[in-house]
CSV table of C-alpha atoms in Angstrom, one decimal:
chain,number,residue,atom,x,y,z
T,1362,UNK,CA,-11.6,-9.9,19.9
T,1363,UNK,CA,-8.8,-9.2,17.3
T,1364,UNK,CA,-5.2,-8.9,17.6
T,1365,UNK,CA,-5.5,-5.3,17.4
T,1366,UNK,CA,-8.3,-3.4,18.3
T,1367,UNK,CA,-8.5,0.2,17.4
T,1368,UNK,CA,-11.7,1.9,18.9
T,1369,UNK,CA,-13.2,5.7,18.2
T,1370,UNK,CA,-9.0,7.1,18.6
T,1371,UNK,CA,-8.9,11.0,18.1
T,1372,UNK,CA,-6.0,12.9,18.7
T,1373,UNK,CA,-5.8,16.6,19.8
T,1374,UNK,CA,-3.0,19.0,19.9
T,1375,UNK,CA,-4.6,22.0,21.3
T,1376,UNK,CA,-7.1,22.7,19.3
T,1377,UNK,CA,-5.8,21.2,16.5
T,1378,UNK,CA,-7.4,17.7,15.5
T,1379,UNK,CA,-4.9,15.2,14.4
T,1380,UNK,CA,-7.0,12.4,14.4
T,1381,UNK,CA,-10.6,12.1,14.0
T,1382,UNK,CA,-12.2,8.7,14.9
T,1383,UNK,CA,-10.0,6.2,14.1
T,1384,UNK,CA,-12.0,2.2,14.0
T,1385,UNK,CA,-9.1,-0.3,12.5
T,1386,UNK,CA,-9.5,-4.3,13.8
T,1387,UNK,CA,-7.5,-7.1,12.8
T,1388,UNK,CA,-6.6,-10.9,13.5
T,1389,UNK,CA,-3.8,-12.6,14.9
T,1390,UNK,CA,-1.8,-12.9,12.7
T,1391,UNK,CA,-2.5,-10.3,9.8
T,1392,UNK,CA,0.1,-8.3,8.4
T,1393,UNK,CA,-2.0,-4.2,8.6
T,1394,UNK,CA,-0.6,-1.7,6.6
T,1395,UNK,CA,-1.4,2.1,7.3
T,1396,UNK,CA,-0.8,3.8,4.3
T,1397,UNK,CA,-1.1,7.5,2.7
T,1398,UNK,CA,0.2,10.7,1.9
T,1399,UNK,CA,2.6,12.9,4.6
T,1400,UNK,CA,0.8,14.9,7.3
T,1401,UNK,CA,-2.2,12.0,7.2
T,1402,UNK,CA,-1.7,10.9,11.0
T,1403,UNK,CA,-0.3,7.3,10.3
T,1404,UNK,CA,2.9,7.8,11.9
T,1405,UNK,CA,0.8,9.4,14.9
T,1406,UNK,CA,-1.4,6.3,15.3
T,1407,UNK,CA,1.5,4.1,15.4
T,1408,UNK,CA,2.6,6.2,18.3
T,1409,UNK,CA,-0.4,6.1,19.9
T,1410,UNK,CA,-0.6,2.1,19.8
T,1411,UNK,CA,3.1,1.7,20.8
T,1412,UNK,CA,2.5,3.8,23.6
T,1413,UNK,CA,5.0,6.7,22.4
T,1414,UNK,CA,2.2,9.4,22.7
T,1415,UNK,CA,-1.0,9.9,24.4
T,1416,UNK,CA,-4.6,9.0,23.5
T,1417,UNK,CA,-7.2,12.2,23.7
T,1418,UNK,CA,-10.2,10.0,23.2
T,1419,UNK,CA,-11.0,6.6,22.3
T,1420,UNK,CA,-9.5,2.5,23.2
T,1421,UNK,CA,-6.8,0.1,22.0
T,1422,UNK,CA,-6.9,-2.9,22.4
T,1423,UNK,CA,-3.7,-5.4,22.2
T,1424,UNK,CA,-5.3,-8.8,22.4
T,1425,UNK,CA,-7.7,-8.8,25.0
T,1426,UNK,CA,-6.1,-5.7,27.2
T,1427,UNK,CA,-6.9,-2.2,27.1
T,1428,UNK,CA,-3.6,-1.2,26.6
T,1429,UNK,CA,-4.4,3.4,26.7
T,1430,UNK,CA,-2.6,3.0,30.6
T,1431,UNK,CA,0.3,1.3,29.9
T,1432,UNK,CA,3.9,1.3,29.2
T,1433,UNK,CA,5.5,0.8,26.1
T,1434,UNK,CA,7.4,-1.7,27.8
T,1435,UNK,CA,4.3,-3.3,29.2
T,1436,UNK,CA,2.6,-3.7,25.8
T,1437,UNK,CA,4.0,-6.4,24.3
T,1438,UNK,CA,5.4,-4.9,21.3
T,1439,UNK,CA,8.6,-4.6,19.4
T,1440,UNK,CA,8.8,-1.6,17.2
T,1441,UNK,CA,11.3,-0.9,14.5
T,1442,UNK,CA,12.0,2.6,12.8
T,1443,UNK,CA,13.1,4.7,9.8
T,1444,UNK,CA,16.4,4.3,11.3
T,1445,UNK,CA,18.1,1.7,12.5
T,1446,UNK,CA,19.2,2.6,15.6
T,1447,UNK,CA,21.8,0.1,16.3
T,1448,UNK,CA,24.4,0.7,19.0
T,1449,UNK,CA,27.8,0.9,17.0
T,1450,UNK,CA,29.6,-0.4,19.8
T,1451,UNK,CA,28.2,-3.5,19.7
T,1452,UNK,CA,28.6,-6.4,17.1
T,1453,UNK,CA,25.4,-7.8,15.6
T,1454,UNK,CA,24.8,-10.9,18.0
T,1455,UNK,CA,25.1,-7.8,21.4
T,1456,UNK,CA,22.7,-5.6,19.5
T,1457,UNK,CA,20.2,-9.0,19.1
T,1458,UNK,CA,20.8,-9.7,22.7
T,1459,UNK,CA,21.2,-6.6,24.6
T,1460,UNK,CA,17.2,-6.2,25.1
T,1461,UNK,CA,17.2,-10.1,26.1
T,1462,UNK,CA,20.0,-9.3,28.7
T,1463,UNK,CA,18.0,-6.1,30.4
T,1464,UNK,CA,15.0,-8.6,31.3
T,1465,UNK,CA,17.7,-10.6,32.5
T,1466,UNK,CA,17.2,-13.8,29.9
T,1467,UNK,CA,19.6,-16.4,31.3
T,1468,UNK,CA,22.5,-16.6,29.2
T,1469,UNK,CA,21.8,-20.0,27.7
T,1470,UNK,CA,18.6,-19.1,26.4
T,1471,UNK,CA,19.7,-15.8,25.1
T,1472,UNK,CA,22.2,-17.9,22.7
T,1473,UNK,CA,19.0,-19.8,21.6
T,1474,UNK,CA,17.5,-17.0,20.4
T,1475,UNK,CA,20.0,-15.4,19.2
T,1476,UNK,CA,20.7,-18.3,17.0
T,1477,UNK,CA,17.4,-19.1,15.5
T,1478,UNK,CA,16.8,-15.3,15.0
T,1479,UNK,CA,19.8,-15.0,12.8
T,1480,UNK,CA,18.8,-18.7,11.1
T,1481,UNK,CA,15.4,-16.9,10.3
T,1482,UNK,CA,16.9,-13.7,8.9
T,1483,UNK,CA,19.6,-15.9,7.2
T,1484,UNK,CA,22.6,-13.7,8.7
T,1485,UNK,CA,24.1,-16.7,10.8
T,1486,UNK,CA,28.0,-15.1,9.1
T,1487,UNK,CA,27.3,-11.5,10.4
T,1488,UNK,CA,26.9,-12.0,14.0
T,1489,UNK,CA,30.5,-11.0,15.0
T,1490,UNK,CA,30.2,-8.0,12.9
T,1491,UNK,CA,29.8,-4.3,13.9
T,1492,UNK,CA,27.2,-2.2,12.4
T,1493,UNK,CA,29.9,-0.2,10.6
T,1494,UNK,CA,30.5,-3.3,8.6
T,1495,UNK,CA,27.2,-3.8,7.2
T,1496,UNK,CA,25.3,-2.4,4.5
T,1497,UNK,CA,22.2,-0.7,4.7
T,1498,UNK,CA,20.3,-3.7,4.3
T,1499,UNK,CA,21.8,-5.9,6.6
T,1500,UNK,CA,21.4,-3.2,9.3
T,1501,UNK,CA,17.6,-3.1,8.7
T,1502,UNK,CA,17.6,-7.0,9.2
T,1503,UNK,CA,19.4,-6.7,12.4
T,1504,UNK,CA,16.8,-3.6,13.9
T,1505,UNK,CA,14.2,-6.3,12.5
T,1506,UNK,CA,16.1,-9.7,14.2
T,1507,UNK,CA,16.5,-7.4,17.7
T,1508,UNK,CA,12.8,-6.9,17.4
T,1509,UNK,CA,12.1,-10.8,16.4
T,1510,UNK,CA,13.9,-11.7,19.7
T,1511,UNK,CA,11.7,-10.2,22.1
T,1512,UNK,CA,8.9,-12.2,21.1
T,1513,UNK,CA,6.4,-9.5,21.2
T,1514,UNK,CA,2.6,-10.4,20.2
T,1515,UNK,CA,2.1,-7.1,17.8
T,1516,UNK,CA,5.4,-5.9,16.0
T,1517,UNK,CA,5.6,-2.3,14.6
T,1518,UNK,CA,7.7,-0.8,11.5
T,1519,UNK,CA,7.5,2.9,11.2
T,1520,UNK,CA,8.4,3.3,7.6
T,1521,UNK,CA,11.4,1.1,7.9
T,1522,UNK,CA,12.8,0.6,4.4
T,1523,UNK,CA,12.9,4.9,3.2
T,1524,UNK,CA,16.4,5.2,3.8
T,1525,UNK,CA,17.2,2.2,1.5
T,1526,UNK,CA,17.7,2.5,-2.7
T,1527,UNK,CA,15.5,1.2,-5.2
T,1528,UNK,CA,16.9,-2.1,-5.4
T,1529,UNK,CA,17.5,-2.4,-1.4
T,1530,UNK,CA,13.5,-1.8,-1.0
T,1531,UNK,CA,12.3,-4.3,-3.4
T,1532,UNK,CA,14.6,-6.9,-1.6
T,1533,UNK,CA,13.9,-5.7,1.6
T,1534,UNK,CA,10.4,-6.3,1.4
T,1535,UNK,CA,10.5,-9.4,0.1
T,1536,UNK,CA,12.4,-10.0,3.4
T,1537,UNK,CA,9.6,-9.0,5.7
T,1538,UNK,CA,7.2,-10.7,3.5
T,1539,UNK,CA,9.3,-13.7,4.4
T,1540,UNK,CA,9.9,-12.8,8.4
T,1541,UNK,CA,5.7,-12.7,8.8
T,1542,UNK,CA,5.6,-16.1,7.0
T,1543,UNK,CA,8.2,-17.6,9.5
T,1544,UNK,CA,7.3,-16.2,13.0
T,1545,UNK,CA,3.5,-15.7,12.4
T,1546,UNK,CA,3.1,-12.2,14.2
T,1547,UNK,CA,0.6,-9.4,13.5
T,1548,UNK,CA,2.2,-6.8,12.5
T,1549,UNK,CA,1.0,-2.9,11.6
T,1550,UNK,CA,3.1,-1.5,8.9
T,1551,UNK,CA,3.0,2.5,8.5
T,1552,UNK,CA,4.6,4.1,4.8
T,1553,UNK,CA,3.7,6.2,2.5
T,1554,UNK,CA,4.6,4.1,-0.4
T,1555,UNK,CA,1.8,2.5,-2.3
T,1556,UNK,CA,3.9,-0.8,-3.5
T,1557,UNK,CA,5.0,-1.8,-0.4
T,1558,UNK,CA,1.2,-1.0,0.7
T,1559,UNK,CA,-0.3,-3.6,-2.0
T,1560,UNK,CA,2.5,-5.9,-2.2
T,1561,UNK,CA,3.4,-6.8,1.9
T,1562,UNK,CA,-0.2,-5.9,3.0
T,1563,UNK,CA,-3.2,-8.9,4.4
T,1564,UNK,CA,-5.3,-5.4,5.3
T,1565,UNK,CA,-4.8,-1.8,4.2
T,1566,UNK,CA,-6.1,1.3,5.8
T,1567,UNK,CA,-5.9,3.9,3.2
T,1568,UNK,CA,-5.4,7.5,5.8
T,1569,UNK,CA,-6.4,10.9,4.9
T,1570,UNK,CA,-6.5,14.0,6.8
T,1571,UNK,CA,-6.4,12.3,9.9
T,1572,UNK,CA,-8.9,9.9,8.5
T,1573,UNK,CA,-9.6,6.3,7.3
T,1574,UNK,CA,-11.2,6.8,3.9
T,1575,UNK,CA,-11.0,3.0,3.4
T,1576,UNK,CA,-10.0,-0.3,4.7
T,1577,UNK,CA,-9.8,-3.6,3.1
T,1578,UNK,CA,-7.8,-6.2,1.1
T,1579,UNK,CA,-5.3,-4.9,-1.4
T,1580,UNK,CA,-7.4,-6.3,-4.4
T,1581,UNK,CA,-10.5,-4.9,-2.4
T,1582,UNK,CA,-8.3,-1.4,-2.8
T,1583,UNK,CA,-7.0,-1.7,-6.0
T,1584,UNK,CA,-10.7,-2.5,-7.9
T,1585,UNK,CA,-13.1,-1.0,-5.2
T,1586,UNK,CA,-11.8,2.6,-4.5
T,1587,UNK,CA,-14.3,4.1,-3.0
T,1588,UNK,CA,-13.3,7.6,-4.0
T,1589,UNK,CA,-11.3,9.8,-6.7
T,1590,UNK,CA,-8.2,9.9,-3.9
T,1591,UNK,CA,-8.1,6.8,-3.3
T,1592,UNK,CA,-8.2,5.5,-6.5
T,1593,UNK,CA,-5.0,8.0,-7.4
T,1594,UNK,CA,-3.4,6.8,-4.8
T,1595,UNK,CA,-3.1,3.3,-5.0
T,1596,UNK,CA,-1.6,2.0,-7.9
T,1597,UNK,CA,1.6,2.3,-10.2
T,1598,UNK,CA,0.8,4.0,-13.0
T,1599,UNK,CA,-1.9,5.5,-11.5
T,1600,UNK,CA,-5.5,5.4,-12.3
T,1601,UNK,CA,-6.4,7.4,-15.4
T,1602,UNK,CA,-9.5,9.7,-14.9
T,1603,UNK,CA,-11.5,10.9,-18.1
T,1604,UNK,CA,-14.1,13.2,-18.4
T,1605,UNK,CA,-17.1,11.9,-19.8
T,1606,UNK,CA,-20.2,12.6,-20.9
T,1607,UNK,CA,-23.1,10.4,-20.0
T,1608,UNK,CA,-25.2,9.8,-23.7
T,1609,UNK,CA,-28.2,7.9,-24.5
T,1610,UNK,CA,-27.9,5.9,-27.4
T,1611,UNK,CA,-30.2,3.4,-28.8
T,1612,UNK,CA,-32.0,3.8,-25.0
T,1613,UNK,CA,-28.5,2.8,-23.7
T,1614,UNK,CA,-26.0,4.8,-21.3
T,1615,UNK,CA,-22.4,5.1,-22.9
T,1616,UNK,CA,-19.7,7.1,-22.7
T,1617,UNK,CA,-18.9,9.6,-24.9
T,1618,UNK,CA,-14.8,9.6,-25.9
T,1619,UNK,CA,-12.7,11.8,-28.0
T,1620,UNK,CA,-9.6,10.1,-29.0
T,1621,UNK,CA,-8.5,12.8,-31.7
T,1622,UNK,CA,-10.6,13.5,-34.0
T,1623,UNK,CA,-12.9,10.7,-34.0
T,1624,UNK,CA,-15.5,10.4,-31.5
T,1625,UNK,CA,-16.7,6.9,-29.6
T,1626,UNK,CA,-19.3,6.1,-27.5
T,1627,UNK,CA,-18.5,3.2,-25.3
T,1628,UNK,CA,-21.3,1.1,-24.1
T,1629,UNK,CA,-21.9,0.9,-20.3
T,1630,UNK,CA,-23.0,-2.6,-19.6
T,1631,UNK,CA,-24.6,-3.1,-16.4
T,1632,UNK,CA,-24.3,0.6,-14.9
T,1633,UNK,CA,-27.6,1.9,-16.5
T,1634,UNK,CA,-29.5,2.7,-13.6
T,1635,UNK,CA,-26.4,4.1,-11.5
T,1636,UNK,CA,-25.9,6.4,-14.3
T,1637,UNK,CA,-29.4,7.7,-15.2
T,1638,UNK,CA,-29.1,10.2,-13.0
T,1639,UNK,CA,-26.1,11.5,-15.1
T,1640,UNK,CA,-27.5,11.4,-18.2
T,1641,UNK,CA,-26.3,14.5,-20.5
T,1642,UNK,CA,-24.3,15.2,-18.2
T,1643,UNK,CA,-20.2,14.6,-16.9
T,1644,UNK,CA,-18.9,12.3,-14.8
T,1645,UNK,CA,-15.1,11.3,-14.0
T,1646,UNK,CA,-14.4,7.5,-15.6
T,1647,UNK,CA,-11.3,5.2,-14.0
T,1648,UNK,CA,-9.8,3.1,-15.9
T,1649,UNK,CA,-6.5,1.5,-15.0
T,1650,UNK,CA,-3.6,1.6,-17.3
T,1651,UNK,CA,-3.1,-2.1,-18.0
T,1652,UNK,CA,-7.1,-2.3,-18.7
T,1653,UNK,CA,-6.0,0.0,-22.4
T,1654,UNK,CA,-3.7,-2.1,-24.3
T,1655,UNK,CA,-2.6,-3.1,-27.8
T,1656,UNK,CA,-5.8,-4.7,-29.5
T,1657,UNK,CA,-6.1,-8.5,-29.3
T,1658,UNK,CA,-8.1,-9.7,-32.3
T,1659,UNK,CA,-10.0,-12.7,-30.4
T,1660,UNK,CA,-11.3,-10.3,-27.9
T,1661,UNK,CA,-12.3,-7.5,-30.5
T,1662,UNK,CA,-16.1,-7.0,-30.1
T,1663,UNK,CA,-16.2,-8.8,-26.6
T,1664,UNK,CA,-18.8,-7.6,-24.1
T,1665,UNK,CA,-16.5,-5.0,-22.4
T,1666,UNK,CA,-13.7,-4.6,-24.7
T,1667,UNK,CA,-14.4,-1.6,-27.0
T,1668,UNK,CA,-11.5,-0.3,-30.1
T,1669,UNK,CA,-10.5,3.1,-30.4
T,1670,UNK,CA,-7.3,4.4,-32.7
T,1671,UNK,CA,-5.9,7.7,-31.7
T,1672,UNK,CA,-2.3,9.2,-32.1
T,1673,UNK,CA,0.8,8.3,-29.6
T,1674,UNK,CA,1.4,11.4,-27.3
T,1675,UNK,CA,4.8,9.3,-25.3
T,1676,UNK,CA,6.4,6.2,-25.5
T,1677,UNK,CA,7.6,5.2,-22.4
T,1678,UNK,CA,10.0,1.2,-22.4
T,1679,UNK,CA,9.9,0.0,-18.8
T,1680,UNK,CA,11.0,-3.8,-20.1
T,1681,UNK,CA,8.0,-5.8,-19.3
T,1682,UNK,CA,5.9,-3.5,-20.6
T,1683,UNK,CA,5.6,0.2,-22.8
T,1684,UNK,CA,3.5,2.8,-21.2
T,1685,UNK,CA,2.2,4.9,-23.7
T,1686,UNK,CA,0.5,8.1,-23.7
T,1687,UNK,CA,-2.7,9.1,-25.5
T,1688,UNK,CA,-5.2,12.0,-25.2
T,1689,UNK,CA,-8.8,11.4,-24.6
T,1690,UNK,CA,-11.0,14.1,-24.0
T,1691,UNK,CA,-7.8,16.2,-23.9
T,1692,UNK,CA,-6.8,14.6,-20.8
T,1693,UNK,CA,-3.7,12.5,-20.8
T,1694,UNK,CA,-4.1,8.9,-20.7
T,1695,UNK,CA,-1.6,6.1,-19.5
T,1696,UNK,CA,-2.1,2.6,-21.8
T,1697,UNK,CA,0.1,-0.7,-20.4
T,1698,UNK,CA,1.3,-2.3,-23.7
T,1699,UNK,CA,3.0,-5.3,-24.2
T,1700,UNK,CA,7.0,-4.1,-25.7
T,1701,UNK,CA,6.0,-6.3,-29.3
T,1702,UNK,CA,3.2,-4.3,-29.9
T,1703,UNK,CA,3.9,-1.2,-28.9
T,1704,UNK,CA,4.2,1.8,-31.9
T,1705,UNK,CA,6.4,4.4,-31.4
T,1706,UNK,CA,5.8,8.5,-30.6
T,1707,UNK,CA,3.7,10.4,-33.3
T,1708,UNK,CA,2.4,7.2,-34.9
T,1709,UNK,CA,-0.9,5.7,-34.8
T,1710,UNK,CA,-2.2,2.7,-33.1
T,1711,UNK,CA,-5.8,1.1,-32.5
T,1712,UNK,CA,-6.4,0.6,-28.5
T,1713,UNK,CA,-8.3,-1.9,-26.7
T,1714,UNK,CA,-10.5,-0.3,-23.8
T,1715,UNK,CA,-11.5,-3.7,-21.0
T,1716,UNK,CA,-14.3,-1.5,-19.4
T,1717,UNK,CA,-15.2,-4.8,-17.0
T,1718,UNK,CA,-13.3,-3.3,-14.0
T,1719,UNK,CA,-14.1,0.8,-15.1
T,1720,UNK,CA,-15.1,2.9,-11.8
T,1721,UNK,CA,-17.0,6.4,-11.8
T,1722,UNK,CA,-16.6,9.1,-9.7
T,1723,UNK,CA,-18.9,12.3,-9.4
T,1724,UNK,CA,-17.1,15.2,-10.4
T,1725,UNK,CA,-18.5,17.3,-7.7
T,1726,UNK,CA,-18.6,14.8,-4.8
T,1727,UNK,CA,-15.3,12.7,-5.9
T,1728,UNK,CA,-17.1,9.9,-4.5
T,1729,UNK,CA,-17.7,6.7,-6.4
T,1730,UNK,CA,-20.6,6.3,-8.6
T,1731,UNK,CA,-20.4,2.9,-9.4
């Protein structure tokens, strides 16, 4: 049995179904994150598994106990929230402590821990501080070091980095990134933000209405979404989706593509007998923005990699990269272009389409075709 065992959970308000069958199971040791849009239930299964609300139906498992009975106290967990709900009385080292000092830790050991939680979280100089005199970051690292202390065998964070800035967040998770490679724990992770999903994740459970409409790797995620929502959801840009007609050319499947006032048709290698069922008809084709960039002459004529030139809607400088705007098959479409090669609004520019990692979706359905 895994770390954490989630079995058949449903949750009922009245007759109002918050949760619908909820199977999740992970190792010791993996680093789950619960992910999706507000309202989807995460926040309520975290509850449920810290023991902060009741189960209607269903099992989890902490390790090898059944833990729907019991206690928050008498799960074995440390949870951190949203906020950071320090005592302000207190200096850092008494807010580490305090939980160590209600189970009655003897002192000695107490200064132990203390000690190596603040050599982990490197904030050895802010012990004697108050949380008054920290920023918003270091108060997260201390909500995180009281939770570190108690040892537990599952940790929780309940969105614990959406009170923090832009630059605070990216450091922030860097930090936890780092905390799970130094203590080892399994932890379960709930936000709604689909960086910190890809980037901290081992597992992802992509939530929906109360639902898990998938559950894998990042990577598995990212290249493998197994429908239209999930493959909008995870990703920065986000997927582009164009309309497409299914044509037979040549006894071939490809895509048709209007890029302005020239028309493609983009060989489909491999897909030929998912898409015969489509032929003549539409269908919804994913293409990542980074997988429509700037042509690269080498690659030109590739299996896969198609040409098209069509007209600049938006330029869009990010530094690393230009996002640029185009309209195929009057839809909008995202391209990740390297700054050097990058044309400016109005002009025109010839685009490289890598259709090795394309996805297709029935319109009807939104579920993955291929």
């Amino acid at each position: 049995m895994g770390a954490l065992s989630i079995r058949n959970v449903r949750k009922s308000y009245g007759t109002t179904e918050i949760l619908k069958g909820i199977n999740i199971e992970i190792e010791e040791g993996e680093f789950l994150i619960l992910v999706g849009p507000s309202g989807c239930g995460k926040s309520t299964l975290l509850a449920m598994i810290a023991g902060l609300d009741n189960i209607t139906s269903g099992e989890v498992y902490i390790g090898e106990r059944k833990v729907n009975d019991l206690s928050p106290k008498d799960r074995d967990i440390a949870m951190v929230f949203q906020s950071y709900a320090l005592y302000p009385n207190m200096t850092v080292r008494q807010n580490i402590s305090f939980g160590l000092e209600i189970r009655k830790v003897p002192k000695a050991e107490q200064q132990k821990i203390v000690a190596q939680v603040a050599q982990i979280l490197q904030m050895e100089q802010l012990l004697d501080r108050k949380p008054s005199q920290l920023s918003g970051g270091q108060r997260q690292r201390v909500a995180m070091g009281r939770a570190i202390a108690r040892n537990p065998t599952l940790f929780l964070f309940d969105e614990p980095l959406s009170n923090l800035d832009a630059k605070l967040r990216v450091e922030m998770r860097t930090e936890i990134k780092l905390l799970h490679k130094r203590v080892g724990k399994t932890i379960v992770y709930v936000t709604h933000d689909q960086v910190e999903a890809m980037t901290l994740g081992d597992k992802i459970a992509v939530m929906k209405d109360g639902e898990v409409v998938q559950f894998g790797t990042p990577q598995q995620i990212y290249d493998n979404p197994v429908n239209l929502f999930v493959a909008s959801f995870m990703g920065s840009p986000s997927m582009n989706f164009i309309p497409c007609r299914v044509a037979v050319l040549d006894g071939k499947f490809g895509l048709k593509m209007d890029t302005g006032g020239q028309t493609h048709v983009f060989p489909v290698e491999g897909a030929s007998s998912a898409l015969a069922a489509y032929a003549g008809r539409e269908i919804i084709v994913g293409i990542r923005p980074e997988k429509i960039t700037h042509k690269v002459d080498f690659l030109a004529g590739a299996p896969n990699f198609y040409v098209a030139e069509t007209t600049i809607e938006i330029s869009e400088p990010t530094g690393a990269d230009t996002l640029l705007v185009i309209t195929i098959n009057d839809k909008n479409i995202v391209c990740r272009v390297h700054p050097d090669y990058a044309k400016s609004q109005g002009e025109r520019m010839a685009f490289m389409f890598d259709m090795s990692k394309t996805v297709y979706f029935d319109p009807v359905t939104e579920l993955r075709i291929l």
